[in-house]
Short mmCIF file of N, CA and C in Angstrom, two decimals:
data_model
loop_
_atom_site.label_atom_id
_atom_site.label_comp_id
_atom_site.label_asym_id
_atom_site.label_seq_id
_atom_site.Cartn_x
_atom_site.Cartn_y
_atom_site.Cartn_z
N UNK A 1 4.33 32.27 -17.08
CA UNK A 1 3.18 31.75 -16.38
C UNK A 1 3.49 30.32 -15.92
N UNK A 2 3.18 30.06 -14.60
CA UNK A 2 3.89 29.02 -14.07
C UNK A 2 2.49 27.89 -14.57
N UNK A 3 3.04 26.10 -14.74
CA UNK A 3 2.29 25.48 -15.61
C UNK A 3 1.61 24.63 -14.16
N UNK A 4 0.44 24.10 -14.43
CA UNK A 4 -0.44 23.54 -13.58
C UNK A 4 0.33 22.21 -13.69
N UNK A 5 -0.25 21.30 -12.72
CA UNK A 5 0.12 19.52 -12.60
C UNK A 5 -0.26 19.20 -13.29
N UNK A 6 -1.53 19.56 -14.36
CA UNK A 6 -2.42 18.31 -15.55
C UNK A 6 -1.17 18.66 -16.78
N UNK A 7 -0.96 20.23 -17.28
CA UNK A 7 -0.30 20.48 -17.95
C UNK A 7 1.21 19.71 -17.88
N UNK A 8 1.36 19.98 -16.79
CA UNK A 8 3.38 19.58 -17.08
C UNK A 8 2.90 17.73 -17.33
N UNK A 9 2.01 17.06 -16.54
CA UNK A 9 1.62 15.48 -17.26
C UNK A 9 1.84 15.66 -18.34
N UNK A 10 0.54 16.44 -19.30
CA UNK A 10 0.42 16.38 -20.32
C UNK A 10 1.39 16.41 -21.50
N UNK A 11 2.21 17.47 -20.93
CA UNK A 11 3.28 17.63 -22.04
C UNK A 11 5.08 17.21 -21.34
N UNK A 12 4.75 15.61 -20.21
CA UNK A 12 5.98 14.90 -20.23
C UNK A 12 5.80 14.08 -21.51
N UNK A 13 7.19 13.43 -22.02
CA UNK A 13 7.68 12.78 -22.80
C UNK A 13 6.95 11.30 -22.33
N UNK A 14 7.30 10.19 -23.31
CA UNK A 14 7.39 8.84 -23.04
C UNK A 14 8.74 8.25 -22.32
N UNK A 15 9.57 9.72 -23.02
CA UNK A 15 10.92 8.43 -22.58
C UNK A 15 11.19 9.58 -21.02
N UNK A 16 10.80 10.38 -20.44
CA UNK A 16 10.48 10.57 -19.13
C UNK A 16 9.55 9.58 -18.12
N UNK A 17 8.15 9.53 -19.13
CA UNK A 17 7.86 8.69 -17.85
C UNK A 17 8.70 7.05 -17.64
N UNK A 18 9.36 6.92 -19.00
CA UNK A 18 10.02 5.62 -18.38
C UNK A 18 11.14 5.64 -17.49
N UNK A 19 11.56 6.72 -17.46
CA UNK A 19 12.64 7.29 -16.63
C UNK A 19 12.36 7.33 -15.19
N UNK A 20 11.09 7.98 -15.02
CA UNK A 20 10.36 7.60 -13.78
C UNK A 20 9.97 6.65 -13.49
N UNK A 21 9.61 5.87 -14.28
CA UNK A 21 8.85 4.47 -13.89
C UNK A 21 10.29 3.32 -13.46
N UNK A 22 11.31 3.44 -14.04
CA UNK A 22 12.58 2.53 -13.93
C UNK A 22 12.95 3.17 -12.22
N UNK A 23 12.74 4.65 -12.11
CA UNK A 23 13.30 5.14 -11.16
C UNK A 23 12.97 4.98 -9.83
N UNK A 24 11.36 4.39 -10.01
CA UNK A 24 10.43 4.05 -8.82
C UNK A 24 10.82 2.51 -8.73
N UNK A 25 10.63 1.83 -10.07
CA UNK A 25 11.02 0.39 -9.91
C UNK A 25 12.22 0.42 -9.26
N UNK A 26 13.65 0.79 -9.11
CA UNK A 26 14.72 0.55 -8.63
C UNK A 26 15.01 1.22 -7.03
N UNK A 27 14.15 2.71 -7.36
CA UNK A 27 14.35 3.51 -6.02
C UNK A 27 15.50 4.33 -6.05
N UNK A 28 16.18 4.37 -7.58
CA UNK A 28 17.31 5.18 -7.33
C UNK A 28 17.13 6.35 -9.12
N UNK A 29 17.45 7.53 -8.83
CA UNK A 29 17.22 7.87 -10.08
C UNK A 29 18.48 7.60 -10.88
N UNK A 30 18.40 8.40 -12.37
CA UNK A 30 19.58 7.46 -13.04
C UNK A 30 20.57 7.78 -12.63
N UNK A 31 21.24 8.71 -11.83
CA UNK A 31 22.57 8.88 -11.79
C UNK A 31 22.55 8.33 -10.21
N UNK A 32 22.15 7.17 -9.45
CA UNK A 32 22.25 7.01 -8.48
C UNK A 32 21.38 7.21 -7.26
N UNK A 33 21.53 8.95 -7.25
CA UNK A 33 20.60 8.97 -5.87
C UNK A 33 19.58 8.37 -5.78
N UNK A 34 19.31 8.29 -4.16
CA UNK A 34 18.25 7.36 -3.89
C UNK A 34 17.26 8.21 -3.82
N UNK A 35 15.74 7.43 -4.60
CA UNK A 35 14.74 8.56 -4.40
C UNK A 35 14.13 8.94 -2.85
N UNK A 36 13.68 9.99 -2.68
CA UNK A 36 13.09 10.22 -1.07
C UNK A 36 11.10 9.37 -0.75
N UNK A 37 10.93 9.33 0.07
CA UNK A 37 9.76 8.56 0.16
C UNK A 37 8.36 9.78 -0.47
N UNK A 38 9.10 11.38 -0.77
CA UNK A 38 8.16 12.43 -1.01
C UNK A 38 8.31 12.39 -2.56
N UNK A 39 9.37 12.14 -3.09
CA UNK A 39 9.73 11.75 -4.30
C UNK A 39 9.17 10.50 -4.82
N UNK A 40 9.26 9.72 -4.61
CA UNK A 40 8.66 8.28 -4.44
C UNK A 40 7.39 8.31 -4.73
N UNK A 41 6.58 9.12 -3.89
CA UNK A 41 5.14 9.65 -3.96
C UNK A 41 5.09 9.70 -5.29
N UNK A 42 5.55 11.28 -5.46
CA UNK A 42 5.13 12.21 -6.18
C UNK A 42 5.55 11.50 -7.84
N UNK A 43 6.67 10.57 -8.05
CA UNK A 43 6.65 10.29 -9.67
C UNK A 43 5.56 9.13 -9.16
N UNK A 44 5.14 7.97 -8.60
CA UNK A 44 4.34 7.26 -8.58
C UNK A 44 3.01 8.00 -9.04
N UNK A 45 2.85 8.76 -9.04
CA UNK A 45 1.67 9.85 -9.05
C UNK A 45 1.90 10.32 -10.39
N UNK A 46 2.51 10.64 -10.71
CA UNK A 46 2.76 11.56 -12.25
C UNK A 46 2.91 10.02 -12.80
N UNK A 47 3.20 8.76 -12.84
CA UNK A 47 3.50 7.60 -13.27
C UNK A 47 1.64 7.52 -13.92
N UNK A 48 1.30 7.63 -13.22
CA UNK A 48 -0.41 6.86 -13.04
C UNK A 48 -1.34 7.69 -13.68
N UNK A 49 -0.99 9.28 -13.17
CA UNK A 49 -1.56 10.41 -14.61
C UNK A 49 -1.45 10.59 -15.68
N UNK A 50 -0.09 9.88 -15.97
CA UNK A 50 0.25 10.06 -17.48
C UNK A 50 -0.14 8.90 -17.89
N UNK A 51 -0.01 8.11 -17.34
CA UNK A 51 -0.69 6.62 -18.17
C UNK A 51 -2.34 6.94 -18.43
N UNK A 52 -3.03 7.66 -17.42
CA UNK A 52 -4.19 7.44 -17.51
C UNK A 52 -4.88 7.88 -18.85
N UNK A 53 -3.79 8.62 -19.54
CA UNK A 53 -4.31 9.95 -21.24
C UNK A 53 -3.64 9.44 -21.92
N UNK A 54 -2.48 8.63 -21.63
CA UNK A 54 -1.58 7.86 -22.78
C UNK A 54 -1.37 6.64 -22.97
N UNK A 55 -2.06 5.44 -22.05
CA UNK A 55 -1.51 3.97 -22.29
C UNK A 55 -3.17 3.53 -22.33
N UNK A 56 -3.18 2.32 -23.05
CA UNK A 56 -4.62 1.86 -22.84
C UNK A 56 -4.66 0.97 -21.41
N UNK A 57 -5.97 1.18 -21.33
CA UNK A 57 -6.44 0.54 -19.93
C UNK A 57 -5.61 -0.65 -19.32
N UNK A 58 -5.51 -1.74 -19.87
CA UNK A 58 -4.60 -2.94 -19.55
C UNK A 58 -2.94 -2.60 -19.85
N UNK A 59 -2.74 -1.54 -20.41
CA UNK A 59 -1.38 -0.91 -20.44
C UNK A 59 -0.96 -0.57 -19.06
N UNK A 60 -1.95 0.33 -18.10
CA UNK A 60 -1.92 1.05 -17.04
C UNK A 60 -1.32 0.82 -15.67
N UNK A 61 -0.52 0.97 -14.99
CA UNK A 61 0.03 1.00 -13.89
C UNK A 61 -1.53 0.24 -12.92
N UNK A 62 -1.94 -0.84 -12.48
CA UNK A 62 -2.42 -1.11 -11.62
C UNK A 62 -4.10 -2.10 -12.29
N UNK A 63 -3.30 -2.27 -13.56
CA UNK A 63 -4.43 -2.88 -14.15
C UNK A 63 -4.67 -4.36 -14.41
N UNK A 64 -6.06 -5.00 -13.39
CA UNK A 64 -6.36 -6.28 -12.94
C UNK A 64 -6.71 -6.89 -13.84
N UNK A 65 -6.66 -7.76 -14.93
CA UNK A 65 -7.61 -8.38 -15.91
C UNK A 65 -8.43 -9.06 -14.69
N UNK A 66 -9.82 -9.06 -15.19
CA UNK A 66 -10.72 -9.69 -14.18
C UNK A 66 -11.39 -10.81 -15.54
N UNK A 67 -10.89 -10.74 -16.37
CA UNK A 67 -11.51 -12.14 -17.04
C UNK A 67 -12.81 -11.46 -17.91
N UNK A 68 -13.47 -12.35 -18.45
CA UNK A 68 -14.72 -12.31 -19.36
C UNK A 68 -15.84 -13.34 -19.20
N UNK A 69 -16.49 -13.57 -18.76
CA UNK A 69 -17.18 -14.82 -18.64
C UNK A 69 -18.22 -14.68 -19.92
N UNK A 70 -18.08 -16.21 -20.25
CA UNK A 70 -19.00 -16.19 -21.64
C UNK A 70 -20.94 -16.59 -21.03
N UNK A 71 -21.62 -15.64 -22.14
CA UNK A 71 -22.73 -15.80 -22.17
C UNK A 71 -22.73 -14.65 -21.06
N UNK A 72 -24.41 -14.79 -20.64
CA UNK A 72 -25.32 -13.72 -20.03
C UNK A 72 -25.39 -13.63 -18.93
N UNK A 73 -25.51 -14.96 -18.36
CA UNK A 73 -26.19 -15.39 -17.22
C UNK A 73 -24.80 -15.98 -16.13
N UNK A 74 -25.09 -15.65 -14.68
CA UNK A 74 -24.27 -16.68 -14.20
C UNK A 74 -24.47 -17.39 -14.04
N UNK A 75 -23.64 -18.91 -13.42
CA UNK A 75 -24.09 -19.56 -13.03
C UNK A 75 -24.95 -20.06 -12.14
N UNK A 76 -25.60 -21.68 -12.56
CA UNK A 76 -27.19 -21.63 -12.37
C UNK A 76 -26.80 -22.52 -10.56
N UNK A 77 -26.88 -21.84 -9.38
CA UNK A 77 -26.47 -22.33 -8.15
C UNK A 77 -26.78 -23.35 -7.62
N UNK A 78 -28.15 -23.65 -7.97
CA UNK A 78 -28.38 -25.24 -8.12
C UNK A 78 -27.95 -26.33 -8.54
N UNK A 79 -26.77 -25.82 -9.85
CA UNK A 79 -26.19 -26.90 -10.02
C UNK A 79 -24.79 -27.03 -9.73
N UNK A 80 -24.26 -26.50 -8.56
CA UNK A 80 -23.05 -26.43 -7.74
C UNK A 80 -23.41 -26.28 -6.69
N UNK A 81 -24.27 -27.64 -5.75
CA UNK A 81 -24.56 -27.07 -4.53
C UNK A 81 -23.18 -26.93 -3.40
N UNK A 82 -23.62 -26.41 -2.56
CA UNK A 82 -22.56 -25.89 -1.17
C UNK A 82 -22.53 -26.82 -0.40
N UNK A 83 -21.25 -27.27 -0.27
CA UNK A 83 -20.77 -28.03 1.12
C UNK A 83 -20.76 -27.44 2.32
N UNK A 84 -21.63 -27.49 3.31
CA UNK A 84 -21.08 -26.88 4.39
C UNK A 84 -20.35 -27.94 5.33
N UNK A 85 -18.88 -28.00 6.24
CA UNK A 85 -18.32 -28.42 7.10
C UNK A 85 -18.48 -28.33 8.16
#
């Protein structure tokens, strides 16, 4: 029974996706060849699925820390008024 795309994610290795992930970083797989731009795609893609069930969030291929701001409220705009030029 041939295996779906979530499945074959699911059950790649770690030390595959780093294999892919070195392979996209460089553009060449390990024994050289250069990857194709359909190839390229396609582990960038299996790169980002498998992280999404196996690395934590700030682990993840494309992940922004946007910061924490302390307390509740934002700031109060009145007391940073606007320059206009």
């Amino acid at each position: 029974m041939p295996m779906d795309y979530l499945e074959l994610i699911e059950t790649m290795s770690p030390e595959i996706y780093q294999n892919l992930l070195q392979s996209v970083e460089r553009g060449k797989w390990p024994d050289g060849r250069v990857l194709t731009a359909e190839q390229r795609e396609n582990a960038m893609q299996a790169i980002i699925a498998w992280g999404k069930s196996h690395l934590s969030e700030q682990d993840q291929i494309g992940f922004i820390d946007k910061g924490r701001k302390e307390g509740d409220s934002c700031d109060d705009p009145s007391e940073t008024p606007l320059n206009w030029k």
